[in-house]
Amino acid sequence: MKKFYLTILLVLLACKLNAQDNNTFEQSYESFKNAAIQKYVDFRRKANEQYAAFLKEAWKQSKILPKVQLPKDEETPPVEYDGQQKGNNKSIELDGVIEQTTPQPQPKPISPVPESDKNQQYYTFSFYGTEMKVRFDPSLVERINKIDGAHLGEAWAKMSTDRYNNVIRDCLELRIRYKLCDWAYYKMLEALSESVCGGKGNDAVLLQAYLYAQSGYKMRLATSNGKLLLMFNSNNLLFDYGGLKLDDGYFYTTEKLKEGEELNICDAPFPNESPMSMDIINEPILSDDFSQERTIKAQSCPIETKCKVNKNLIAFFNDYPTSYSDDNFMTRWRYYANTPLSESVKLELYPQLKSSLRDKDLLTAANMLLNYIQIGFEYEYDDKVWGHDRAFFAEETLYYPYCDCEDRAILYSRLVRDLLGLDVVLVYYPGHMCTAVNFPYGAHGDYIMLDGKPFTVSDPTYIGAPVGATMPGMDNKGAKVILLKK
């Protein structure tokens, strides 16, 4: 019996010691967690203190560079297929291949931004017709009477407290929830700042710049003729945007500035800043405002579709900068071609197309889609419609009444990749663009060899032509190929 009581006593003692150990562990963990959070807070606080100090001193003069102009290309009118030429089954001469690049992860804050018990009230604003909200009190906006270094540095220091934590967290959450690419995020911060501050102005620019920098993006503040400017950085060169070249890359402003206009700029970096990417991995999720229904009909095959497009998304695309990377202006087309169609269009359009393509082999289906675009869309030159070159995202071709060869090629590449699961490339000749498709079996006609795989020419602007037929006049021109994501 004594042994039994002794055992019970030892068990109870072990339980008590174990409970004490658990309490000690929990206390140690909480202490560790709090210390880690404080370390992040201190790191971000010091970074902002340093940047506020730079704003007071690190200014220099610079001039706006000439805008990069879109190249003036030849114009090749559409040609009608005569029903005779079906391609010579020959290999097209290549004059270069534009490789695909891997999009980089979106920027993130220099350290996690802890939630604050301050500023819990919500502020609602509109972004391309979409209602959004963040925790922010407009009365806390830093109003700046002067835009010299001393006043800007002081304002930045006042903003760098936990009262802005919740709005930063909420903005980053909106970026995820609405699938905002970097440009969309920039425009969303602009919409928020201008709404909070009562319109465009120096206060709104400073607020946008602060939120943009705290989110991890690379930017510089500049002043010109009493205006505060947010200069954003991208590794791409942007067409028709005023900008300047600093030691750390190109920086652009959405303000309309004249070539040679002189700026005062604070050329001070924020720690761990990252450039804006021009890739659109997912189309932004915007509230529905549908256009009138449009009927698109093929001629030589039974395809007839009806679809509507979200005008809020069209407005967003209309503001999107045309740009190029890798010192090659032809890379600009891949940003359009790699952008997916919106889910609303896919849900309406794709079932109709799949129904028409059901039980068709891949080559027949590709020919049907080719005729659908050749016949269903009206051709017109960009110069006549827009006054300048204007490439379309696939969604825009479904919306606007006219399109040209590059728009057709981009839409066709999108449909073939999504509906048929085939690899497609854009094929550029001087003054003309078409596509080429890699079929898992041989397809008769002209082709391009890429990594040992034949890509058969498929031209959405050669009216009535089948897969494999090269538009007359393109035969003797070296083709450049732009690789696309599947």
XYZ file of C-alpha atoms in Angstrom:
486
model
C 0.000 0.000 0.000
C 2.840 2.397 0.807
C 4.247 1.701 -2.654
C 0.882 2.599 -4.214
C 0.685 5.985 -2.394
C 4.291 6.694 -3.250
C 3.558 6.088 -6.933
C 0.534 8.429 -6.824
C 2.644 11.087 -5.121
C 5.361 10.807 -7.778
C 2.776 11.045 -10.579
C 1.186 14.161 -9.038
C 4.599 15.719 -8.563
C 5.516 14.981 -12.190
C 2.236 16.534 -13.395
C 2.893 19.654 -11.336
C 6.430 19.950 -12.678
C 5.156 19.347 -16.224
C 2.520 22.077 -15.810
C 5.203 24.420 -14.532
C 7.357 23.516 -17.534
C 4.425 24.212 -19.887
C 3.782 27.553 -18.232
C 7.457 28.349 -18.482
C 7.461 27.375 -22.178
C 4.382 29.487 -22.921
C 5.897 32.439 -21.106
C 9.166 31.954 -22.968
C 7.343 31.706 -26.300
C 5.308 34.839 -25.631
C 8.453 36.647 -24.603
C 10.231 35.472 -27.755
C 7.270 36.461 -29.964
C 7.010 39.907 -28.434
C 10.746 40.436 -28.772
C 10.608 39.397 -32.438
C 7.699 41.758 -33.123
C 9.523 44.573 -31.372
C 12.618 43.837 -33.442
C 10.568 44.211 -36.642
C 8.980 47.400 -35.315
C 12.349 48.868 -34.397
C 13.860 47.968 -37.781
C 11.016 49.631 -39.698
C 11.040 52.627 -37.350
C 14.768 53.176 -37.883
C 14.358 52.842 -41.658
C 11.665 55.525 -41.634
C 13.706 57.771 -39.353
C 16.626 57.472 -41.732
C 14.447 58.189 -44.762
C 12.877 61.215 -43.046
C 16.398 62.518 -42.431
C 17.304 61.966 -46.101
C 14.212 63.921 -47.132
C 15.595 66.909 -45.284
C 18.957 66.833 -47.050
C 19.473 64.457 -50.004
C 18.071 66.553 -52.862
C 19.543 67.248 -56.265
C 18.463 68.652 -59.601
C 17.605 66.517 -62.611
C 15.845 66.994 -65.938
C 12.970 65.091 -67.508
C 14.228 62.943 -70.377
C 12.586 62.769 -73.798
C 9.674 60.356 -73.762
C 10.279 56.959 -75.336
C 8.110 57.000 -78.441
C 6.366 53.939 -79.825
C 8.198 52.893 -82.998
C 6.432 53.688 -86.242
C 5.962 50.397 -88.024
C 4.990 49.533 -91.566
C 1.323 48.858 -92.168
C 0.419 45.650 -93.964
C -3.253 45.493 -94.955
C -5.206 42.271 -94.481
C -5.238 39.897 -97.427
C -8.048 37.572 -98.500
C -7.144 33.954 -99.076
C -7.756 32.835 -102.648
C -8.389 29.216 -101.758
C -5.348 27.964 -103.633
C -2.218 28.589 -101.583
C -2.134 26.204 -98.615
C 1.450 26.714 -97.571
C 4.561 25.149 -99.026
C 5.328 22.997 -96.014
C 8.596 24.889 -95.660
C 10.582 26.109 -92.693
C 10.301 29.872 -92.128
C 13.612 31.689 -91.789
C 14.105 33.060 -88.261
C 15.681 36.400 -87.435
C 15.578 36.036 -83.647
C 13.700 34.597 -80.675
C 12.392 36.690 -77.775
C 12.662 34.468 -74.709
C 10.014 34.225 -72.012
C 10.871 35.608 -68.579
C 9.760 34.502 -65.128
C 7.699 37.121 -63.260
C 9.141 38.166 -59.915
C 7.191 37.966 -56.632
C 5.432 41.168 -55.686
C 7.299 43.505 -53.312
C 6.671 43.235 -49.596
C 7.320 45.498 -46.602
C 10.821 45.569 -45.137
C 9.349 43.814 -42.096
C 5.907 42.532 -41.051
C 3.542 45.372 -40.140
C 1.845 44.573 -36.809
C -1.828 45.345 -36.357
C -2.633 48.393 -34.240
C -5.487 49.064 -31.842
C -5.629 52.606 -33.270
C -7.642 53.840 -36.284
C -10.225 51.068 -36.359
C -12.824 53.038 -38.310
C -13.235 52.159 -41.980
C -12.890 54.532 -44.904
C -14.603 53.586 -48.190
C -13.359 54.641 -51.628
C -13.853 53.655 -55.276
C -11.302 51.995 -57.568
C -12.424 51.551 -61.190
C -16.039 51.322 -60.087
C -15.210 48.908 -57.276
C -15.935 49.807 -53.661
C -13.024 49.163 -51.338
C -12.404 50.000 -47.705
C -9.472 50.372 -45.332
C -9.086 51.319 -41.688
C -8.128 54.967 -41.799
C -9.208 58.246 -40.239
C -8.996 61.073 -42.830
C -8.475 63.616 -40.059
C -5.025 62.099 -39.469
C -3.735 62.982 -42.962
C -0.516 64.993 -42.813
C -1.209 68.350 -44.440
C 1.883 70.014 -45.894
C 1.996 73.744 -46.549
C 5.473 73.678 -48.064
C 7.201 70.970 -50.072
C 10.771 71.674 -49.107
C 12.955 68.990 -47.559
C 12.436 70.123 -43.971
C 8.642 70.006 -44.119
C 8.540 66.726 -46.071
C 10.966 65.068 -43.665
C 8.927 66.225 -40.696
C 5.677 64.968 -42.256
C 7.228 61.575 -43.094
C 8.429 61.208 -39.500
C 4.925 61.939 -38.170
C 3.413 59.352 -40.512
C 5.877 56.684 -39.380
C 3.906 55.594 -36.343
C 1.580 52.718 -35.626
C -1.463 54.833 -36.517
C -0.765 53.997 -40.199
C -0.198 50.282 -39.597
C -3.781 49.193 -40.198
C -4.156 51.050 -43.487
C -0.886 49.524 -44.767
C -2.059 46.047 -43.760
C -5.473 46.610 -45.341
C -3.975 47.885 -48.605
C -1.769 44.804 -48.878
C -4.808 42.643 -48.111
C -6.706 44.389 -50.940
C -3.798 43.602 -53.272
C -4.309 39.905 -52.536
C -8.107 39.849 -52.417
C -8.610 41.711 -55.704
C -5.571 40.167 -57.443
C -3.943 43.505 -58.100
C -0.764 43.541 -60.160
C 1.865 46.146 -59.294
C 0.395 48.811 -61.584
C -3.116 48.136 -60.265
C -1.798 48.451 -56.703
C -0.155 51.780 -57.568
C -3.441 53.047 -59.044
C -5.413 51.757 -56.055
C -3.172 53.698 -53.646
C -3.628 56.745 -55.871
C -7.424 56.379 -55.761
C -7.379 55.961 -51.969
C -5.055 58.922 -51.379
C -6.953 61.301 -53.643
C -10.256 60.263 -52.096
C -8.989 60.737 -48.538
C -7.336 64.088 -49.330
C -10.202 65.476 -51.379
C -8.571 65.303 -54.806
C -5.193 65.549 -56.450
C -2.635 67.582 -54.564
C 0.589 67.444 -52.591
C -1.067 65.880 -49.529
C -2.432 63.020 -51.659
C 0.940 62.457 -53.342
C 2.739 62.262 -49.995
C 0.182 59.795 -48.616
C 0.424 57.601 -51.727
C 4.227 57.728 -51.636
C 4.307 56.699 -47.986
C 1.946 53.748 -48.478
C 3.786 52.729 -51.657
C 7.195 52.756 -49.961
C 5.912 50.944 -46.849
C 4.561 48.228 -49.160
C 8.069 47.583 -50.454
C 8.057 49.487 -53.749
C 10.916 51.557 -55.116
C 10.096 55.246 -55.537
C 11.525 58.739 -55.220
C 9.915 62.040 -54.237
C 10.490 65.088 -56.437
C 9.215 68.650 -56.677
C 8.516 70.849 -59.690
C 6.827 74.250 -59.830
C 5.178 73.855 -56.445
C 4.051 70.290 -57.095
C 5.118 67.176 -55.210
C 5.725 64.226 -57.553
C 5.831 60.503 -56.872
C 8.436 58.941 -59.178
C 7.937 55.177 -59.442
C 10.593 52.780 -60.679
C 10.291 49.885 -63.109
C 12.863 47.675 -64.791
C 10.825 48.202 -67.984
C 11.081 51.245 -70.219
C 7.689 52.932 -70.461
C 6.446 54.527 -73.654
C 5.092 58.094 -73.535
C 5.824 58.633 -69.827
C 7.932 61.466 -68.480
C 10.867 60.142 -66.520
C 14.487 60.497 -65.579
C 17.537 58.297 -65.241
C 19.183 58.028 -61.836
C 22.074 55.854 -60.719
C 19.495 53.352 -59.481
C 17.402 53.055 -62.648
C 14.603 54.835 -64.489
C 11.874 56.627 -62.538
C 8.566 57.807 -63.998
C 5.711 60.100 -63.070
C 2.105 60.074 -64.228
C 2.167 63.898 -64.288
C 2.351 65.526 -67.719
C 5.816 67.119 -67.722
C 7.731 68.668 -70.586
C 10.997 67.311 -71.887
C 13.889 69.068 -70.181
C 11.751 70.280 -67.276
C 13.903 70.564 -64.176
C 13.036 68.697 -60.997
C 14.385 68.663 -57.483
C 14.541 65.037 -56.459
C 15.398 63.251 -53.244
C 17.570 60.432 -54.552
C 17.509 58.417 -51.340
C 16.615 54.712 -51.293
C 14.283 53.044 -48.838
C 15.664 49.719 -47.522
C 14.856 46.558 -49.516
C 12.812 48.456 -52.119
C 11.735 46.642 -55.294
C 10.779 47.898 -58.771
C 7.289 47.744 -60.218
C 6.697 44.771 -62.502
C 4.546 45.300 -65.588
C 3.367 41.673 -65.680
C -0.314 40.952 -65.117
C -0.461 37.431 -63.687
C -4.187 37.699 -62.934
C -6.653 40.252 -64.176
C -7.841 42.463 -61.295
C -11.203 41.569 -59.798
C -13.433 44.591 -60.388
C -17.148 45.129 -59.871
C -19.318 44.245 -62.863
C -20.413 46.931 -65.295
C -21.061 44.941 -68.438
C -21.080 46.249 -71.977
C -23.852 45.488 -74.426
C -23.880 41.938 -75.680
C -21.812 41.397 -78.806
C -22.334 38.679 -81.404
C -19.232 37.240 -83.085
C -19.700 34.780 -85.926
C -17.380 32.681 -88.088
C -18.032 32.055 -91.773
C -16.773 28.644 -92.843
C -17.629 26.845 -89.602
C -20.566 26.776 -87.172
C -19.267 29.141 -84.471
C -21.428 31.961 -83.212
C -20.914 33.467 -79.776
C -22.434 36.181 -77.658
C -20.481 37.858 -74.896
C -20.255 40.937 -72.695
C -17.162 42.605 -71.240
C -16.681 44.390 -67.914
C -16.250 48.085 -68.759
C -14.459 48.680 -65.442
C -11.747 46.303 -66.622
C -11.609 48.037 -70.001
C -11.068 51.367 -68.204
C -8.205 49.808 -66.225
C -6.573 48.454 -69.401
C -6.945 51.853 -71.045
C -4.718 53.335 -68.300
C -2.109 50.579 -68.453
C 1.323 51.770 -69.661
C 2.850 50.190 -72.736
C 6.397 49.133 -71.935
C 9.216 46.847 -72.969
C 12.088 45.049 -71.271
C 15.528 43.628 -72.072
C 16.263 46.556 -74.433
C 13.911 45.028 -77.007
C 10.748 46.906 -77.949
C 9.132 43.693 -79.239
C 8.884 42.336 -75.702
C 5.952 44.716 -75.212
C 3.541 42.307 -76.900
C 4.116 39.476 -74.459
C 2.665 41.567 -71.606
C -0.599 41.727 -73.539
C -0.557 38.127 -74.784
C 0.279 36.600 -71.383
C -2.562 38.397 -69.597
C -5.491 36.003 -69.063
C -9.097 36.710 -69.918
C -11.310 37.590 -66.969
C -13.293 34.861 -65.270
C -16.583 36.517 -66.275
C -15.675 36.323 -69.979
C -14.393 32.760 -69.657
C -17.616 31.671 -67.952
C -19.729 33.148 -70.744
C -17.593 32.728 -73.878
C -15.704 29.482 -73.361
C -18.705 27.128 -72.970
C -20.045 28.419 -76.303
C -16.721 27.857 -78.046
C -16.220 24.437 -76.434
C -19.669 23.384 -77.614
C -18.758 24.281 -81.202
C -15.369 22.549 -80.964
C -16.680 19.395 -79.275
C -15.422 16.133 -80.818
C -13.148 18.023 -83.244
C -9.496 17.071 -83.604
C -6.944 19.722 -82.626
C -6.129 20.847 -86.165
C -9.799 21.208 -87.111
C -10.496 23.104 -83.883
C -7.520 25.429 -84.489
C -8.807 26.150 -88.004
C -12.278 26.885 -86.661
C -10.926 29.353 -84.097
C -8.792 30.922 -86.825
C -11.811 31.532 -89.038
C -13.790 32.813 -86.042
C -11.250 35.618 -85.543
C -10.546 36.245 -89.248
C -14.231 36.804 -90.027
C -15.817 37.801 -86.719
C -13.702 40.919 -86.089
C -13.425 44.003 -88.275
C -9.929 45.166 -89.211
C -8.786 48.779 -88.970
C -5.444 50.551 -88.549
C -4.544 51.891 -85.095
C -3.485 55.248 -86.537
C -6.958 55.760 -87.965
C -8.806 54.711 -84.791
C -6.444 55.872 -82.026
C -3.991 58.189 -83.752
C -1.083 55.968 -82.673
C -0.107 52.328 -82.198
C -2.336 50.679 -79.582
C -1.964 46.992 -78.773
C -4.975 45.290 -77.160
C -5.286 42.852 -74.318
C -7.451 39.917 -75.435
C -10.374 41.338 -73.452
C -10.176 44.632 -75.352
C -10.431 42.936 -78.744
C -13.729 41.435 -77.571
C -14.926 44.936 -76.635
C -13.777 47.450 -79.229
C -15.364 47.444 -82.724
C -12.034 47.374 -84.591
C -8.725 45.576 -84.220
C -5.531 45.000 -86.198
C -3.152 42.093 -86.780
C -1.395 42.195 -83.395
C -4.716 42.272 -81.533
C -6.017 39.276 -83.490
C -2.788 37.354 -82.912
C -2.942 38.037 -79.166
C -6.578 36.907 -78.905
C -5.991 33.802 -81.025
C -2.961 32.834 -78.927
C -5.103 33.161 -75.802
C -7.963 31.005 -77.139
C -5.689 28.258 -78.478
C -3.738 28.012 -75.232
C -6.847 28.010 -73.033
C -9.203 25.846 -75.120
C -6.841 23.493 -76.950
C -3.929 23.407 -74.494
C -1.345 23.936 -77.248
C 1.837 26.003 -77.174
C 1.631 29.181 -79.253
C 4.157 31.861 -80.207
C 3.726 35.305 -81.712
C 5.445 35.723 -85.080
C 6.540 39.244 -86.026
C 7.381 40.407 -89.514
C 8.072 44.091 -90.220
C 4.585 45.556 -90.387
C 2.715 42.369 -89.541
C 2.082 39.891 -86.739
C 0.580 36.406 -86.708
C 0.944 33.258 -84.604
C 2.391 29.756 -84.920
C 1.024 26.699 -83.114
C 2.797 23.539 -82.007
C 0.580 20.537 -82.801
C 1.403 17.162 -81.218
C 1.332 15.643 -84.730
C 2.339 17.057 -88.076
C 0.243 19.808 -89.615
C 0.658 20.637 -93.296
C 1.970 24.067 -94.144
C 4.720 26.537 -93.344
C 6.342 26.175 -89.946
C 9.010 27.476 -87.597
C 11.391 25.139 -85.769
C 11.914 25.955 -82.087
C 13.908 23.595 -79.841
C 13.265 20.767 -82.274
C 9.486 21.359 -82.344
C 7.578 22.590 -85.409
C 5.225 25.555 -84.869
C 2.825 25.832 -87.797
C 1.996 29.321 -89.060
C -1.568 30.393 -88.219
C -2.521 33.881 -89.385
C -5.708 35.490 -87.982
C -5.392 38.382 -90.461
C -5.018 36.272 -93.626
C -8.765 36.257 -94.189
C -10.143 32.773 -94.801
C -6.716 31.104 -94.799
C -6.203 27.760 -93.012
C -3.482 26.818 -90.571
C -0.169 26.552 -92.447
C -0.713 29.368 -94.967
C 1.673 32.336 -94.886
C 0.297 35.708 -95.973
C 1.703 36.815 -99.360
C 4.569 39.238 -99.010
C 5.753 37.693 -95.733
C 7.568 34.747 -97.375
C 10.891 36.469 -97.838
C 11.007 38.401 -94.566
C 12.937 37.097 -91.581
C 10.523 36.305 -88.755
C 11.095 37.166 -85.117
C 9.373 34.885 -82.609
C 8.041 35.956 -79.215
C 7.685 33.047 -76.790
C 4.582 33.013 -74.582
C 3.469 31.326 -71.380
C 1.160 28.366 -71.885
